[in-house]
């Protein structure tokens, strides 16, 4: 709180938290919660099915319209935006955010370094939050794929055939 009894202003006015948000999990919630604590207004960028497929080599399990509705419903999110282009600066031209939030798995990578360089020109900060290592959509997808694999005949049936 400020001295006048009004809430203290957060460090940024408009924040942007992009992601696929497929198989929504605690890591997604953590990013959105931390992001909202650092800005007055949070826009979550939800990548289109086509963009996710291009970036990860597979389509999301949850279709865009459902991922968008889930993210919009999170109390930390003020607005959701569908990302349809891979260039974050092009997205910035439409949304006009002051800061972009990413998981710290991007920090020190070629992608993260490029993001920082591209946004420095526009006065946009890149803020990294801790990546939730014990849960990810990729891990959840692998677990679901393993559950869906055919188990084959029961051992008793296999033994009878011999």
XYZ file of N, CA and C in Angstrom:
486
model
N 0.838 -1.182 0.000
C 0.000 0.000 0.000
C 0.887 1.252 0.000
N 0.415 2.270 -0.661
C 1.140 3.533 -0.643
C 0.814 4.274 0.654
N 1.471 5.410 0.872
C 1.240 6.202 2.083
C -0.184 6.726 2.161
N -0.863 6.856 1.038
C -2.214 7.419 1.016
C -3.297 6.364 1.200
N -2.901 5.130 1.471
C -3.887 4.078 1.680
C -4.407 3.448 0.399
N -3.840 3.827 -0.752
C -4.234 3.217 -2.018
C -3.258 2.093 -2.329
N -3.702 1.093 -3.072
C -2.797 -0.009 -3.387
C -1.560 0.480 -4.133
N -0.412 -0.092 -3.791
C 0.833 0.258 -4.474
C 0.773 -0.244 -5.912
N 1.332 0.542 -6.830
C 1.361 0.155 -8.241
C 2.368 -0.970 -8.443
N 1.999 -1.917 -9.265
C 2.911 -3.014 -9.587
C 3.991 -2.484 -10.531
N 5.098 -3.226 -10.663
C 6.210 -2.728 -11.477
C 5.865 -2.476 -12.955
N 4.896 -3.235 -13.500
C 4.555 -3.088 -14.924
C 3.069 -2.820 -15.071
N 2.731 -2.119 -16.145
C 1.325 -1.834 -16.417
C 0.653 -3.031 -17.084
N 1.173 -3.455 -18.261
C 0.574 -4.573 -18.998
C 1.611 -5.676 -19.152
N 1.251 -6.858 -18.695
C 2.127 -8.013 -18.816
C 1.561 -9.012 -19.804
N 2.445 -9.815 -20.377
C 2.047 -10.809 -21.371
C 2.685 -12.150 -21.020
N 1.858 -13.174 -20.901
C 2.340 -14.511 -20.547
C 1.895 -15.496 -21.620
N 2.755 -15.750 -22.620
C 2.387 -16.656 -23.708
C 2.610 -18.122 -23.349
N 1.841 -18.985 -23.981
C 2.026 -20.415 -23.804
C 0.995 -21.197 -24.589
N 1.223 -22.497 -24.687
C 0.228 -23.364 -25.324
C -0.908 -23.643 -24.344
N -0.562 -23.752 -23.064
C -1.540 -24.042 -22.013
C -2.329 -25.311 -22.317
N -1.633 -26.300 -22.893
C -2.253 -27.595 -23.166
C -2.197 -28.418 -21.888
N -3.215 -29.198 -21.619
C -3.283 -30.010 -20.402
C -2.936 -29.141 -19.191
N -3.721 -28.106 -18.989
C -3.471 -27.087 -17.964
C -3.084 -27.730 -16.630
N -1.972 -27.262 -16.039
C -1.447 -27.849 -14.806
C -0.883 -26.764 -13.898
N -0.366 -27.175 -12.754
C 0.119 -26.244 -11.730
C 1.224 -25.319 -12.249
N 2.056 -25.779 -13.152
C 3.097 -24.918 -13.727
C 2.490 -23.738 -14.471
N 1.416 -23.995 -15.217
C 0.725 -22.905 -15.919
C 0.141 -21.920 -14.910
N -0.502 -22.458 -13.889
C -1.104 -21.603 -12.869
C -0.041 -20.765 -12.164
N 1.104 -21.371 -11.869
C 2.196 -20.641 -11.213
C 2.675 -19.469 -12.059
N 2.871 -19.699 -13.338
C 3.321 -18.615 -14.236
C 2.303 -17.473 -14.227
N 1.030 -17.806 -14.371
C -0.005 -16.768 -14.417
C -0.119 -16.032 -13.083
N -0.021 -16.753 -11.988
C -0.088 -16.128 -10.660
C 1.086 -15.172 -10.458
N 2.304 -15.654 -10.750
C 3.490 -14.806 -10.580
C 3.444 -13.605 -11.520
N 3.009 -13.831 -12.745
C 2.943 -12.748 -13.726
C 1.976 -11.660 -13.255
N 0.808 -12.070 -12.794
C -0.199 -11.079 -12.366
C 0.285 -10.272 -11.168
N 1.120 -10.869 -10.339
C 1.642 -10.140 -9.174
C 2.624 -9.048 -9.580
N 3.078 -9.077 -10.832
C 4.078 -8.113 -11.302
C 3.524 -7.068 -12.260
N 2.219 -7.134 -12.553
C 1.660 -6.154 -13.495
C 0.234 -5.795 -13.087
N -0.226 -4.657 -13.596
C -1.583 -4.196 -13.308
C -2.623 -4.947 -14.129
N -2.229 -5.386 -15.320
C -3.166 -6.017 -16.259
C -2.417 -7.142 -16.952
N -2.948 -8.368 -16.882
C -2.257 -9.512 -17.473
C -3.020 -10.064 -18.666
N -2.311 -10.155 -19.777
C -2.831 -10.790 -20.984
C -2.113 -12.128 -21.130
N -2.886 -13.197 -21.233
C -2.309 -14.520 -21.481
C -2.401 -14.778 -22.976
N -1.273 -15.094 -23.595
C -1.252 -15.430 -25.013
C -1.383 -16.933 -25.168
N -2.424 -17.369 -25.830
C -2.655 -18.798 -26.045
C -2.347 -19.096 -27.506
N -1.317 -19.915 -27.736
C -0.910 -20.180 -29.112
C -1.951 -21.045 -29.819
N -2.150 -20.751 -31.089
C -3.105 -21.509 -31.896
C -2.629 -22.955 -32.038
N -3.540 -23.823 -32.423
C -3.190 -25.233 -32.634
C -2.075 -25.356 -33.663
N -2.160 -24.575 -34.738
C -1.157 -24.633 -35.809
C 0.212 -24.169 -35.308
N 0.213 -23.096 -34.520
C 1.487 -22.594 -33.975
C 2.106 -23.609 -33.027
N 1.297 -24.220 -32.189
C 1.805 -25.222 -31.250
C 2.388 -26.406 -32.009
N 1.693 -26.813 -33.080
C 2.181 -27.941 -33.882
C 3.517 -27.589 -34.544
N 3.625 -26.379 -35.050
C 4.874 -25.937 -35.672
C 6.023 -25.920 -34.667
N 5.738 -25.454 -33.454
C 6.789 -25.319 -32.440
C 7.161 -26.648 -31.791
N 6.172 -27.518 -31.572
C 6.427 -28.742 -30.804
C 6.329 -30.021 -31.626
N 5.906 -29.876 -32.884
C 5.833 -31.056 -33.739
C 4.568 -31.883 -33.556
N 3.637 -31.381 -32.773
C 2.361 -32.088 -32.581
C 1.298 -31.080 -32.159
N 0.065 -31.419 -32.476
C -1.047 -30.551 -32.091
C -1.338 -30.723 -30.603
N -1.851 -29.694 -29.965
C -2.244 -29.838 -28.562
C -3.357 -30.879 -28.422
N -3.426 -31.505 -27.267
C -4.491 -32.479 -27.003
C -5.827 -31.759 -26.797
N -5.761 -30.572 -26.207
C -6.955 -29.773 -25.947
C -7.064 -28.726 -27.057
N -8.205 -28.656 -27.744
C -8.339 -27.683 -28.845
C -8.269 -26.227 -28.347
N -7.880 -25.343 -29.238
C -7.684 -23.932 -28.920
C -8.878 -23.318 -28.196
N -10.077 -23.510 -28.694
C -11.242 -22.853 -28.092
C -11.393 -23.249 -26.621
N -11.065 -24.489 -26.285
C -11.159 -24.940 -24.894
C -9.995 -24.404 -24.062
N -8.781 -24.401 -24.622
C -7.634 -23.855 -23.894
C -7.844 -22.381 -23.601
N -8.395 -21.669 -24.576
C -8.678 -20.247 -24.421
C -9.689 -20.016 -23.299
N -10.734 -20.804 -23.252
C -11.757 -20.661 -22.211
C -11.182 -20.980 -20.831
N -10.353 -22.004 -20.732
C -9.722 -22.356 -19.452
C -8.859 -21.194 -18.971
N -8.001 -20.684 -19.837
C -7.086 -19.609 -19.453
C -7.856 -18.337 -19.110
N -8.872 -18.007 -19.888
C -9.705 -16.827 -19.606
C -10.354 -16.912 -18.226
N -10.625 -18.127 -17.775
C -11.339 -18.334 -16.515
C -10.437 -18.275 -15.283
N -9.143 -18.241 -15.488
C -8.207 -18.160 -14.364
C -8.279 -16.745 -13.788
N -8.424 -16.646 -12.478
C -8.662 -15.343 -11.855
C -7.510 -14.350 -12.015
N -6.318 -14.805 -12.325
C -5.171 -13.909 -12.490
C -5.112 -13.275 -13.878
N -5.900 -13.780 -14.795
C -5.861 -13.349 -16.197
C -6.945 -12.308 -16.456
N -6.524 -11.158 -17.000
C -7.483 -10.102 -17.335
C -8.012 -10.257 -18.754
N -7.195 -10.795 -19.640
C -7.610 -11.003 -21.032
C -6.773 -12.134 -21.621
N -7.341 -12.800 -22.611
C -6.611 -13.848 -23.327
C -6.559 -13.455 -24.796
N -5.439 -13.764 -25.418
C -5.171 -13.374 -26.800
C -4.703 -14.609 -27.558
N -5.258 -14.832 -28.728
C -4.835 -15.980 -29.532
C -3.621 -15.583 -30.360
N -2.510 -16.282 -30.137
C -1.284 -16.050 -30.900
C -1.321 -16.863 -32.180
N -1.168 -16.179 -33.294
C -1.211 -16.864 -34.587
C 0.067 -16.690 -35.394
N 1.022 -15.920 -34.862
C 2.305 -15.723 -35.547
C 3.441 -16.059 -34.582
N 4.534 -16.627 -35.089
C 5.634 -17.014 -34.195
C 6.451 -15.838 -33.662
N 6.405 -14.704 -34.335
C 7.218 -13.543 -33.954
C 6.533 -12.787 -32.813
N 7.146 -12.823 -31.619
C 6.563 -12.170 -30.440
C 6.496 -10.650 -30.607
N 7.393 -10.063 -31.386
C 7.338 -8.618 -31.620
C 6.074 -8.266 -32.409
N 5.688 -9.125 -33.347
C 4.431 -8.896 -34.076
C 3.242 -8.948 -33.112
N 3.296 -9.877 -32.173
C 2.249 -9.961 -31.150
C 2.252 -8.692 -30.303
N 3.437 -8.216 -29.920
C 3.568 -6.997 -29.127
C 2.927 -5.805 -29.849
N 3.068 -5.737 -31.163
C 2.480 -4.626 -31.923
C 0.962 -4.601 -31.790
N 0.359 -5.773 -31.545
C -1.092 -5.849 -31.373
C -1.522 -5.654 -29.916
N -0.762 -6.214 -28.985
C -1.163 -6.219 -27.575
C -0.562 -5.047 -26.790
N 0.645 -4.622 -27.141
C 1.356 -3.508 -26.495
C 1.576 -3.715 -25.002
N 2.312 -4.741 -24.664
C 2.647 -5.028 -23.284
C 3.993 -4.404 -22.920
N 4.217 -4.220 -21.609
C 5.458 -3.640 -21.096
C 6.477 -4.717 -20.719
N 5.971 -5.929 -20.481
C 6.820 -7.016 -20.015
C 6.263 -8.328 -20.555
N 7.163 -9.228 -20.902
C 6.755 -10.565 -21.309
C 7.336 -11.540 -20.282
N 6.514 -12.481 -19.855
C 6.913 -13.456 -18.841
C 7.144 -14.808 -19.498
N 8.248 -15.446 -19.134
C 8.578 -16.775 -19.653
C 9.100 -17.633 -18.506
N 9.050 -18.942 -18.693
C 9.648 -19.856 -17.731
C 11.158 -19.754 -17.822
N 11.845 -19.990 -16.704
C 13.299 -19.819 -16.719
C 14.037 -20.907 -17.494
N 13.294 -21.852 -18.074
C 13.930 -22.799 -18.992
C 14.352 -22.087 -20.282
N 13.867 -20.863 -20.501
C 14.261 -20.056 -21.655
C 15.527 -19.241 -21.383
N 15.800 -18.966 -20.102
C 16.935 -18.091 -19.740
C 18.248 -18.703 -20.233
N 19.066 -17.862 -20.918
C 20.369 -18.307 -21.376
C 20.350 -19.192 -22.607
N 19.171 -19.394 -23.203
C 19.085 -20.183 -24.434
C 19.108 -19.242 -25.630
N 19.305 -19.794 -26.801
C 19.287 -18.972 -28.020
C 17.928 -18.278 -28.161
N 16.839 -18.991 -27.880
C 15.489 -18.399 -27.974
C 15.315 -17.258 -26.972
N 15.761 -17.480 -25.746
C 15.638 -16.456 -24.713
C 16.490 -15.237 -25.017
N 17.726 -15.467 -25.463
C 18.620 -14.354 -25.809
C 18.040 -13.524 -26.951
N 17.470 -14.208 -27.957
C 16.855 -13.502 -29.090
C 15.651 -12.682 -28.615
N 14.838 -13.272 -27.746
C 13.672 -12.580 -27.200
C 14.104 -11.298 -26.476
N 15.128 -11.410 -25.652
C 15.633 -10.247 -24.907
C 16.151 -9.164 -25.849
N 16.917 -9.554 -26.872
C 17.440 -8.578 -27.843
C 16.309 -7.898 -28.605
N 15.357 -8.711 -29.098
C 14.251 -8.166 -29.890
C 13.418 -7.165 -29.088
N 13.180 -7.474 -27.821
C 12.332 -6.602 -27.014
C 13.070 -5.417 -26.408
N 14.380 -5.508 -26.230
C 15.148 -4.388 -25.689
C 14.966 -3.154 -26.568
N 14.894 -3.359 -27.865
C 14.704 -2.269 -28.826
C 13.390 -1.523 -28.568
N 12.393 -2.231 -28.061
C 11.058 -1.655 -27.836
C 10.812 -1.277 -26.375
N 11.828 -1.431 -25.530
C 11.680 -1.083 -24.124
C 10.820 -2.061 -23.334
N 10.715 -3.292 -23.829
C 9.928 -4.332 -23.162
C 10.883 -5.236 -22.387
N 10.578 -5.448 -21.120
C 11.410 -6.329 -20.300
C 10.986 -7.780 -20.485
N 11.940 -8.680 -20.314
C 11.676 -10.119 -20.293
C 11.936 -10.565 -18.858
N 10.917 -11.127 -18.227
C 11.035 -11.598 -16.845
C 10.822 -13.102 -16.842
N 11.744 -13.808 -16.192
C 11.669 -15.269 -16.116
C 11.168 -15.695 -14.743
N 10.319 -16.704 -14.743
C 9.839 -17.300 -13.503
C 10.303 -18.747 -13.447
N 10.422 -19.295 -12.241
C 10.875 -20.690 -12.115
C 9.983 -21.656 -12.884
N 10.619 -22.509 -13.643
C 9.937 -23.552 -14.407
C 9.558 -24.665 -13.439
N 8.331 -25.143 -13.517
C 7.871 -26.210 -12.627
C 8.345 -27.548 -13.197
N 9.479 -28.034 -12.696
C 10.113 -29.214 -13.287
C 9.348 -30.510 -13.055
N 8.612 -30.613 -11.970
C 7.951 -31.889 -11.677
C 6.659 -32.094 -12.466
N 6.187 -31.061 -13.161
C 4.972 -31.206 -13.964
C 5.126 -30.409 -15.249
N 4.818 -31.042 -16.362
C 4.784 -30.330 -17.638
C 3.763 -31.020 -18.528
N 3.277 -30.299 -19.515
C 2.328 -30.892 -20.459
C 2.971 -32.053 -21.207
N 4.274 -31.947 -21.485
C 4.977 -33.029 -22.183
C 4.973 -34.294 -21.328
N 5.260 -34.147 -20.035
C 5.239 -35.307 -19.143
C 3.841 -35.896 -19.035
N 2.833 -35.023 -18.921
C 1.456 -35.506 -18.842
C 1.063 -36.238 -20.122
N 1.483 -35.697 -21.252
C 1.160 -36.323 -22.533
C 1.803 -37.705 -22.640
N 3.069 -37.812 -22.211
C 3.751 -39.117 -22.232
C 3.008 -40.130 -21.363
N 2.572 -39.701 -20.182
C 1.837 -40.593 -19.284
C 0.525 -41.037 -19.925
N -0.176 -40.115 -20.579
C -1.427 -40.469 -21.251
C -1.167 -41.414 -22.420
N -0.098 -41.160 -23.173
C 0.251 -42.046 -24.289
C 0.563 -43.455 -23.782
N 1.278 -43.537 -22.670
C 1.621 -44.848 -22.104
C 0.363 -45.590 -21.660
N -0.590 -44.874 -21.096
C -1.851 -45.495 -20.674
C -2.663 -45.984 -21.867
N -2.519 -45.325 -22.999
C -3.299 -45.665 -24.192
C -2.695 -46.813 -24.995
N -1.432 -47.204 -24.713
C -0.789 -48.285 -25.464
C -1.508 -49.600 -25.204
N -1.679 -50.404 -26.241
C -2.324 -51.706 -26.037
C -1.466 -52.568 -25.118
N -2.121 -53.255 -24.213
C -1.399 -54.059 -23.227
C -1.030 -55.432 -23.745
N -1.669 -55.890 -24.812
C -1.407 -57.236 -25.305
C -2.257 -58.241 -24.531
N -2.176 -59.517 -24.903
C -3.006 -60.515 -24.223
C -2.518 -60.769 -22.806
N -3.411 -61.161 -21.916
C -2.994 -61.465 -20.554
C -1.962 -62.604 -20.562
N -1.148 -62.653 -19.536
C -0.051 -63.641 -19.440
C -0.585 -65.054 -19.503
N -1.734 -65.341 -18.904
C -2.299 -66.711 -18.899
C -2.642 -67.156 -20.320
N -3.202 -66.234 -21.120
C -3.549 -66.571 -22.501
C -2.288 -66.846 -23.306
N -1.251 -66.040 -23.102
C 0.006 -66.215 -23.817
C 0.620 -67.559 -23.465
N 0.570 -67.966 -22.188
C 1.147 -69.252 -21.760
C 0.380 -70.426 -22.354
N -0.953 -70.327 -22.499
C -1.760 -71.411 -23.055
C -1.445 -71.646 -24.520
N -1.053 -70.634 -25.240
C -0.783 -70.748 -26.674
C 0.525 -71.479 -26.948
N 1.376 -71.600 -25.991
C 2.697 -72.214 -26.214
C 2.614 -73.677 -26.376
